[in-house]
Coordinates of C-alpha atoms and ligand atoms in Angstrom, one line a residue:
X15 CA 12.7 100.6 -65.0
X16 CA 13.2 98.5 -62.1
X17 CA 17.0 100.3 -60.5
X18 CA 16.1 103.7 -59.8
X19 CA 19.6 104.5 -57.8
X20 CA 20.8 103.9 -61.5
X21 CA 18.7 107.4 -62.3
X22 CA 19.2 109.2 -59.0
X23 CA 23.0 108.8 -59.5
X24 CA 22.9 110.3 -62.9
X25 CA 20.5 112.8 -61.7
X26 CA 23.5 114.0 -58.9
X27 CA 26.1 114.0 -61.6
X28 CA 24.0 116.1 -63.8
X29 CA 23.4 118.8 -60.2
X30 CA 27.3 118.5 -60.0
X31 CA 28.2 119.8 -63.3
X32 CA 25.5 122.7 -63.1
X33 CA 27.2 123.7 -59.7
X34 CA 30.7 123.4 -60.8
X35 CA 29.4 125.2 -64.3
X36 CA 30.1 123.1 -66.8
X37 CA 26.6 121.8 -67.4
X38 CA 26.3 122.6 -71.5
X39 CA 23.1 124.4 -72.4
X40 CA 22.2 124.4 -75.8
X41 CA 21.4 127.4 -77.8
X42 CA 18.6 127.5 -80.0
X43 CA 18.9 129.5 -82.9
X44 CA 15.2 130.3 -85.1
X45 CA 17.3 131.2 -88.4
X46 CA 19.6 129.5 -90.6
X47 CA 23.5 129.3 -90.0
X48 CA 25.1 132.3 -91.0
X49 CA 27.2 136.1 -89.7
X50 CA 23.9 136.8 -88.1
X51 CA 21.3 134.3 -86.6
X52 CA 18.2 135.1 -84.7
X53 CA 17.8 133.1 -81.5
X54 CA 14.8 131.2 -80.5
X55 CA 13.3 134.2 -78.7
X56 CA 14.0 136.6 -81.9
X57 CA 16.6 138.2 -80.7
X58 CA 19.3 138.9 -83.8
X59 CA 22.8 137.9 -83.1
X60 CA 26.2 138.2 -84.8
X61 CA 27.9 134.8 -84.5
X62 CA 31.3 134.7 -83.6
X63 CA 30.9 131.2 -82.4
X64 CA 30.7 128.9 -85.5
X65 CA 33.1 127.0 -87.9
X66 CA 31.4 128.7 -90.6
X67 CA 34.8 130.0 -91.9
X68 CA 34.6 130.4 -95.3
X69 CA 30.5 131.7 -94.3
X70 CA 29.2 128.8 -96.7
X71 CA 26.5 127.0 -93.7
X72 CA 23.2 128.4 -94.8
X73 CA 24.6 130.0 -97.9
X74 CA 22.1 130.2 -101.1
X75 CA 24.5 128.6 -103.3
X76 CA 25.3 125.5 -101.3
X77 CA 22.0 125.0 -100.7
X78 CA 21.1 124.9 -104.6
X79 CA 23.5 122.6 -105.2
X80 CA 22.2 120.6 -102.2
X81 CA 18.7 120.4 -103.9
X82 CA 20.4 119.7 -107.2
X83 CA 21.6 116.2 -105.9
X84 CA 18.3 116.1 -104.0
X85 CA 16.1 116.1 -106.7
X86 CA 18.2 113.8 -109.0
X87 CA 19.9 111.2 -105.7
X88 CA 16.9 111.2 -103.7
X89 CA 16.9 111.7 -100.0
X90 CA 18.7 108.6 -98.7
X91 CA 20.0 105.3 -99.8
X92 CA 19.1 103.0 -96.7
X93 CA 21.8 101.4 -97.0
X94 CA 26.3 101.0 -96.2
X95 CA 28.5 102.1 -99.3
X96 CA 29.4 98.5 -100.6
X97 CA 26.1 96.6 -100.4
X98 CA 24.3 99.4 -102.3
X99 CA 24.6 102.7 -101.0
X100 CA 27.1 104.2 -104.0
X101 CA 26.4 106.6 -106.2
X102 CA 28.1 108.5 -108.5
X103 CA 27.6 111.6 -106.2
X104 CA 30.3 109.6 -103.8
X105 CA 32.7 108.7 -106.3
X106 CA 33.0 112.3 -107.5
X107 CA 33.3 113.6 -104.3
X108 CA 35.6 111.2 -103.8
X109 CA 37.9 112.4 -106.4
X110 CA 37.4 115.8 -105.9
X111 CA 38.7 115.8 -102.7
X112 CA 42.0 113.9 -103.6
X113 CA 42.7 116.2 -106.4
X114 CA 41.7 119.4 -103.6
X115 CA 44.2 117.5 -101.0
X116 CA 46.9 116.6 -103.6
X117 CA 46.4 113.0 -102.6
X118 CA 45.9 109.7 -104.6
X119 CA 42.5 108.6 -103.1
X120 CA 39.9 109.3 -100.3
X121 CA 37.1 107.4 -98.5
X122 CA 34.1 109.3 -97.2
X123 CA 32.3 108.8 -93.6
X124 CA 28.8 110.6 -92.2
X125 CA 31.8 112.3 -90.0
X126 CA 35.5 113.3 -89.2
X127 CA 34.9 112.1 -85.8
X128 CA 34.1 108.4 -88.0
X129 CA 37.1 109.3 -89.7
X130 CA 39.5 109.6 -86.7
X131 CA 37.3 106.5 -85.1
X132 CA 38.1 104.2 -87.9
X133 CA 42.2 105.4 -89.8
X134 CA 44.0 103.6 -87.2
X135 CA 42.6 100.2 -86.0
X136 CA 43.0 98.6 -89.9
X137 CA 46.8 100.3 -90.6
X138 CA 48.6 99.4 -87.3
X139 CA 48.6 96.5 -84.3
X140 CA 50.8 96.0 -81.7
X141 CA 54.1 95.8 -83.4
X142 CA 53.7 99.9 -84.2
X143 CA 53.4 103.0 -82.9
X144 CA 51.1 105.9 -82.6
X145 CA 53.0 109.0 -81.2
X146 CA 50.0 111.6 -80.6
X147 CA 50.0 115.3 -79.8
X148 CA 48.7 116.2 -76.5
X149 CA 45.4 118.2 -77.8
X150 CA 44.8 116.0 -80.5
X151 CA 40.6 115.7 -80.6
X152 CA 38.4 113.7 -78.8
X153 CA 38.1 111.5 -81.9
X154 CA 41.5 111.4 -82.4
X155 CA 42.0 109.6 -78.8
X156 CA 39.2 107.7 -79.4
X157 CA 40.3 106.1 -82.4
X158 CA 43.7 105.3 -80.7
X159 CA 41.9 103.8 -77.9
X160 CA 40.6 100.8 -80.3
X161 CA 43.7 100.1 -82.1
X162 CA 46.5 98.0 -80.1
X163 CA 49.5 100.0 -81.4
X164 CA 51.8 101.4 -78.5
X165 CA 51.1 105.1 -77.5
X166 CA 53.1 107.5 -77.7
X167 CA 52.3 111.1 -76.6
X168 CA 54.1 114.8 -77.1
X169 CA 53.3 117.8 -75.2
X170 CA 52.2 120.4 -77.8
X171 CA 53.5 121.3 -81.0
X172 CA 56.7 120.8 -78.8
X173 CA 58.9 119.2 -81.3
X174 CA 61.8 118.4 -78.7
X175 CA 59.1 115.9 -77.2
X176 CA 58.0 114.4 -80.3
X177 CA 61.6 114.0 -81.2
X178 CA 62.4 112.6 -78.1
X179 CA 58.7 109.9 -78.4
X180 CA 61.0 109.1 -81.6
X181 CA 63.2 108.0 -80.2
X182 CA 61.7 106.0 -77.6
X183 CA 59.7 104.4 -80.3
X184 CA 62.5 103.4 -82.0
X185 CA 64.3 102.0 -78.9
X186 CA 61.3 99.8 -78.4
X187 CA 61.6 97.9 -82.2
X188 CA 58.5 99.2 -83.3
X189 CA 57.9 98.4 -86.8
X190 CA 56.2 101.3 -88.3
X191 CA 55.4 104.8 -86.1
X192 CA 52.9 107.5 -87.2
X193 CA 52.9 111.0 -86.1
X194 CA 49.7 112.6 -85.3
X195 CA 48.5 115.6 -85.0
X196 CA 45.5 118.5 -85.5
X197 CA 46.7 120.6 -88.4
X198 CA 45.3 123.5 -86.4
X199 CA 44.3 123.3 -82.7
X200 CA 40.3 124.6 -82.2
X201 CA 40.9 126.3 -78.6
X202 CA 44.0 127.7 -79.1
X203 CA 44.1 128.5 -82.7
X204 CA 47.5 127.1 -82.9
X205 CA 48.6 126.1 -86.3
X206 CA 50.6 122.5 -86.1
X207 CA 54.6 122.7 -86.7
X208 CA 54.4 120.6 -90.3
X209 CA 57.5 121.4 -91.8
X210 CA 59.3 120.4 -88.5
X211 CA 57.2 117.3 -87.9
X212 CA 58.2 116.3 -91.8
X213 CA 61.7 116.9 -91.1
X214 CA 61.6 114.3 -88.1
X215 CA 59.1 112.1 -89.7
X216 CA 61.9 111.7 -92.4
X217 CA 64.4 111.3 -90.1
X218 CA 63.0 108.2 -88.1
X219 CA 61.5 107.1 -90.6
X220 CA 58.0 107.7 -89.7
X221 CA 54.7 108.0 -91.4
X222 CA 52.6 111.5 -90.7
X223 CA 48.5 112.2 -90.2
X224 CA 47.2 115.7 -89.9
X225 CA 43.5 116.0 -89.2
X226 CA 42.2 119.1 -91.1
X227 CA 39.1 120.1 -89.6
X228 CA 39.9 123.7 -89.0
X229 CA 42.2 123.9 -91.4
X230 CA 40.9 122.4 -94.9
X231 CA 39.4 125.2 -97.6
X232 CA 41.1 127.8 -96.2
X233 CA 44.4 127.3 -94.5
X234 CA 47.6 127.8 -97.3
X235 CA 47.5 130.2 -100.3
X236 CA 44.4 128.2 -102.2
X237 CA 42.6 127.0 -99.1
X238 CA 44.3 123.0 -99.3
X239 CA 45.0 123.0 -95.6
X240 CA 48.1 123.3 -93.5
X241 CA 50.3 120.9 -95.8
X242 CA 50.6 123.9 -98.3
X243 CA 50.4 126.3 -95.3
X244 CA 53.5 124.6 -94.9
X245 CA 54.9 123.5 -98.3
X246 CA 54.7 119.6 -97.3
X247 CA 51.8 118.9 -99.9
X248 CA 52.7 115.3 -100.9
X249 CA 54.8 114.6 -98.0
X250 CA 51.7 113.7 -95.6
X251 CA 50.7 110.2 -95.6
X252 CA 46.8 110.3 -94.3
X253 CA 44.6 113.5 -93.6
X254 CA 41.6 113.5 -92.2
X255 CA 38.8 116.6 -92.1
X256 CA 35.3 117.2 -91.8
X257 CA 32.6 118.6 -94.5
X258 CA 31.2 119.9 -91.7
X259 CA 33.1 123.3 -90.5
X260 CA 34.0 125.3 -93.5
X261 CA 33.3 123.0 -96.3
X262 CA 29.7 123.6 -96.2
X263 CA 29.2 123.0 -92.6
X264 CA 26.3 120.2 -93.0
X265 CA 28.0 116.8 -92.1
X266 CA 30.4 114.4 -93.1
X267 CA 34.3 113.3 -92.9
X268 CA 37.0 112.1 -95.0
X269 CA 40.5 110.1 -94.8
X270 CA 42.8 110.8 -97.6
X271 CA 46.2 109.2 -98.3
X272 CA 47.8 107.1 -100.5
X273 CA 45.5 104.0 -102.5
X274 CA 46.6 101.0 -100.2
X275 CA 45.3 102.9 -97.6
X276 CA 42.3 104.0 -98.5
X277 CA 41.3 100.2 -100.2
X278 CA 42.4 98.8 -96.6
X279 CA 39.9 101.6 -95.0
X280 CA 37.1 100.6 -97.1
X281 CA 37.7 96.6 -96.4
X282 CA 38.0 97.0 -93.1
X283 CA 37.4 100.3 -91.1
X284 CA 34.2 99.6 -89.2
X285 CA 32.9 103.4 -89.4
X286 CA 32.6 103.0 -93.0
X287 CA 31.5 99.0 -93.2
X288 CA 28.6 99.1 -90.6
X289 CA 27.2 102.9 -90.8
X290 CA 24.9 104.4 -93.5
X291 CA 26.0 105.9 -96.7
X292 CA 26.5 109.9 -96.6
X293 CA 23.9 111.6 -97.3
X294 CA 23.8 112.0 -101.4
X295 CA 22.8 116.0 -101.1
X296 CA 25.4 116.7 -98.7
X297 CA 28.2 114.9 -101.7
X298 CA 26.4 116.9 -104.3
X299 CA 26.7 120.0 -102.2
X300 CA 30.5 119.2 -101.0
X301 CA 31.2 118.5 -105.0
X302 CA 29.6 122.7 -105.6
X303 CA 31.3 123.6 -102.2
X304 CA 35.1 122.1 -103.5
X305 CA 34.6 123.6 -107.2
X306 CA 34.0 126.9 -105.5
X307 CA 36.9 127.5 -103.9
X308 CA 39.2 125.9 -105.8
X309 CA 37.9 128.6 -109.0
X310 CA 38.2 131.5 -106.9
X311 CA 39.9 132.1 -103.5
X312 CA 38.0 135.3 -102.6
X313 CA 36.2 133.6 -99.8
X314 CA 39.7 132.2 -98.6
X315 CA 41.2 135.8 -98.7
X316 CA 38.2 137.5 -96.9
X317 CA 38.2 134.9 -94.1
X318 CA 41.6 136.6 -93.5
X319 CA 41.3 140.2 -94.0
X320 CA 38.6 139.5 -91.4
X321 CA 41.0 137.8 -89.3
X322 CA 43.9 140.1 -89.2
X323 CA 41.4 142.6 -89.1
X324 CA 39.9 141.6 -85.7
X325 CA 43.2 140.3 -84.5
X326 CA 44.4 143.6 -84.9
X327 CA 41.8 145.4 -83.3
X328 CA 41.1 143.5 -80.6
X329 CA 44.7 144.0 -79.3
X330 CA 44.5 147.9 -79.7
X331 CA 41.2 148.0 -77.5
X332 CA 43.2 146.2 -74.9
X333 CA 42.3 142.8 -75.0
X334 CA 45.1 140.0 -74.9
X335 CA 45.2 137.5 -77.3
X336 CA 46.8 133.9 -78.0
X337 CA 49.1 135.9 -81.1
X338 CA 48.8 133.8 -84.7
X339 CA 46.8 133.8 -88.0
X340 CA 44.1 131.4 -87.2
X341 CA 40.5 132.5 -87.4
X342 CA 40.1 131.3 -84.4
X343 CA 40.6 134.0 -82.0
X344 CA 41.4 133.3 -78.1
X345 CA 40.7 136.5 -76.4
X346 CA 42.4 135.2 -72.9
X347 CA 40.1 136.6 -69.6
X348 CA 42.3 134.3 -67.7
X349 CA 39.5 134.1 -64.8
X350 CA 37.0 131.7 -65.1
X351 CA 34.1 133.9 -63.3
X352 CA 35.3 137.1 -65.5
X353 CA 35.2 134.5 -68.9
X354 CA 31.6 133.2 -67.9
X355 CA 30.2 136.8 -67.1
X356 CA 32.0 138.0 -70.1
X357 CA 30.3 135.6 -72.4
X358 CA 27.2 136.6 -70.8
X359 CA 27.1 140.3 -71.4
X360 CA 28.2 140.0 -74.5
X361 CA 25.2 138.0 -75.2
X362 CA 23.1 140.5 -74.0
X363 CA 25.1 143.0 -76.0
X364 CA 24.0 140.9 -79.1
X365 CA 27.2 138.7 -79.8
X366 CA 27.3 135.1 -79.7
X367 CA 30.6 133.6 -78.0
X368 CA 31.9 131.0 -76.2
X369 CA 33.3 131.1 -72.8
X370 CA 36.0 128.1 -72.0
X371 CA 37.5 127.4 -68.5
X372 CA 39.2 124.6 -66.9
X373 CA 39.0 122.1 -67.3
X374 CA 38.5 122.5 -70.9
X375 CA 41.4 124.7 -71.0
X376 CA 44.6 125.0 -68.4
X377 CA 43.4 126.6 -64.7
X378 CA 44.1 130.7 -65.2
X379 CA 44.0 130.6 -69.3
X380 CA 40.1 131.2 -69.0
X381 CA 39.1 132.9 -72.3
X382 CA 36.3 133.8 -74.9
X383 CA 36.6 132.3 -78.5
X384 CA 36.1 134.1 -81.1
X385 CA 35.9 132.5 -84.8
X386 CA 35.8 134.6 -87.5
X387 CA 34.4 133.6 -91.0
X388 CA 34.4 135.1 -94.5
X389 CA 30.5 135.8 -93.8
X390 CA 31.5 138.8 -91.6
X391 CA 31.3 142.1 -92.9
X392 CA 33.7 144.8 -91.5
X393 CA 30.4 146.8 -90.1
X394 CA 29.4 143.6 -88.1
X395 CA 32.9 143.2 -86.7
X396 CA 33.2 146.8 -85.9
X397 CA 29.8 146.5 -83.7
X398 CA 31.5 143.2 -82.3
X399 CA 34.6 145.1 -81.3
X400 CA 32.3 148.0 -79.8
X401 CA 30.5 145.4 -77.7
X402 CA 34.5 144.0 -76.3
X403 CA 35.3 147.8 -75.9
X404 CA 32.3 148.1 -73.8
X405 CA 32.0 144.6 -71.9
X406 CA 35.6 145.4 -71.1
X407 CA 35.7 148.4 -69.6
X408 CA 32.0 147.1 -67.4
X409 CA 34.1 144.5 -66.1
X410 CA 37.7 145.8 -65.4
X411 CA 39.2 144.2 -68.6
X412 CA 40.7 146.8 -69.7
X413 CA 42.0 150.2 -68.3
X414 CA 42.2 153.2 -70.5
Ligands
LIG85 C1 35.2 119.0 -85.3 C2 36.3 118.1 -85.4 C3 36.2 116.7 -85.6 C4 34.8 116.1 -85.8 O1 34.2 116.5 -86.9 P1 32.7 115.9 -87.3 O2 32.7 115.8 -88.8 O3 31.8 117.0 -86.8 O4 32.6 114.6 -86.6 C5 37.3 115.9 -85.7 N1 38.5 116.5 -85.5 C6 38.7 117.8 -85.3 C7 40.1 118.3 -85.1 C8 37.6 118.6 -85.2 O5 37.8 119.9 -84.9

């Protein structure tokens, strides 16, 4: 306690990012996780702001199941998976998410951001190559930074760049080269080009990794992720995804891939050796979660309905959108000031958003995000759209 300039500095860049407006507040919500959640000063809300896709965060039946593995796991297991912290609750899961994936095996960590942190150090050195899409995730960067493999990058979903990272990679001798990329991209809703990134990867020769966060349980016909979006289940060599967005939204991540690398992963990604075992409700509940929607795809298909639904809509009222089939919906405002006050009525019209603006996203592609989820019902998506209709016209969004 003895350098107080040490405080004072962080105290200036803390005034700097509430004057340039991108100091992060947090919202505090008073109710469970769901379509509609009642903020800390009672107001209700309808959410249009989680990864709740498949609506399954505060739902009754995932929460049973949680207390089912509660009452027979315990609470915790003080302790990292191989000294003493598996239980059968893991190895299920485990397996149920390889057969869900279409993969041979799959190692669990207390996040995908753990995941990301610790695929690539143990699989590559300096001999290889990582060739990375440009908005990959934080985690995804991060885990790249602590490997030594050469680093490769590719503007967007642009597969002329990748092809042309290909071939630099292969000029430069490396040994082995992995692709990797988002399987869908959270601020723009873009889905990632798979069957084109297979083609290449088969034509240099190189291994693929597609993080499913916003994609697994209900991207492709049964909800697998964007590898049967794309007809290329099998042909991906690791995915990684969260159980926390639409898989029950608690916590917890996965890598999935072939057996040698998931038995190098657990001898030797750090995430997994020196970090505590998941917790063993949130397995049980992921196990109930996975057996749901791989019996029935109803909460798959009303995800989106809703989607094409609002994506529809939204573009009649006048709004412009970033066009796809995501559920997450960019509703493009363009100008930073209009995006911020946008979010902000809409707020006080009742509807929880997010505003982002550069330097999150490009300068002039300021925007509100929408995220739909299977939760919605047509009634709360028509007050949603009412609320656009009306924030719109207030603030000169839209004309007629
Ligand atoms: C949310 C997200 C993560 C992090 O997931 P956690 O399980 O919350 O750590 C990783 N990758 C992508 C692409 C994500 O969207």
């Amino acid at each position: 306690m003895s350098d107080q300039a040490f405080y004072s500095a962080l105290q200036t860049k803390l005034d700097t990012l509430q004057t340039e407006g991108l100091f992060k507040p947090e919202r505090v919500l008073a109710s469970r996780q769901g379509a509609e959640v009642v903020a800390a000063d009672g107001r209700t809300l309808i959410n249009m702001c989680a990864n709740n896709y498949l609506g399954l965060s505060g739902d009754l039946d995932t929460q049973k199941a949680a207390e089912a593995a509660l009452q027979k796991y315990g609470y915790g297991l003080s302790s990292v998976r191989f000294i003493c912290g598996t239980q059968t609750v893991h190895k299920e899961l485990e397996q149920k998410l390889s057969d869900f994936l279409g993969t041979e095996d799959t190692i669990l960590y207390a996040a995908a951001f753990d995941a990301n942190g610790g695929v690539f150090e143990p699989l590559f050195d300096e001999n290889d190559a990582i060739i990375s899409d440009a908005l990959n995730h934080a985690s995804i960067i991060d885990g790249v930074r602590l490997c030594k493999a050469a680093r490769y990058r590719y503007a967007n979903n642009d597969m002329a760049d990748l092809e042309k990272q290909l071939v630099a990679a292969t000029e430069a001798g490396k040994r082995h080269k992995i692709i990797v990329t988002d399987g869908a991209f959270s601020m723009d809703g873009t889905i990632a080009r798979l069957d084109e990134i297979v083609a290449l990867a088969e034509k240099y020769g190189a291994l693929t990794m597609i993080d499913e966060s916003h994609a697994s349980g209900f991207m492709g016909k049964t909800g697998r992720g964007t590898h049967e979006h794309f007809n290329v289940m099998g042909k991906i060599d690791i995915i990684t995804g969260t159980l926390g967005k639409a898989l029950g939204g608690a916590m917890g991540g996965f890598t999935s891939g072939r057996k040698e690398v998931i038995e190098t992963l657990r001898q030797k990604s750090r995430p997994y050796l020196f970090s505590n075992t998941l917790a063993p409700m949130i397995a049980g509940a992921s196990i109930a979660v996975l057996d749901r929607i791989s019996n029935s795809t109803e909460l798959r298909d009303r995800l989106h309905e809703n989607t094409a639904y609002f994506r529809k809509e939204i573009e009649r009222i006048g709004f412009t959108i970033k066009p796809g089939t995501h559920p997450v919906v960019p509703v493009m405002l363009f100008d930073a000031p209009v995006a911020q006050k946008f979010a902000a009525r809409m707020f006080e019209l009742g509807v929880l958003l997010s505003g982002f603006f550069y330097p999150v996203v490009p300068m002039g592609q300021a925007r509100v995000r929408v995220q739909l989820s299977a939760a919605h019902t047509r009634e709360q998506l028509d007050t949603v759209l009412k609320a656009f209709e009306q924030a719109g016209r207030e603030l000169g969004i839209i004309k007629n």
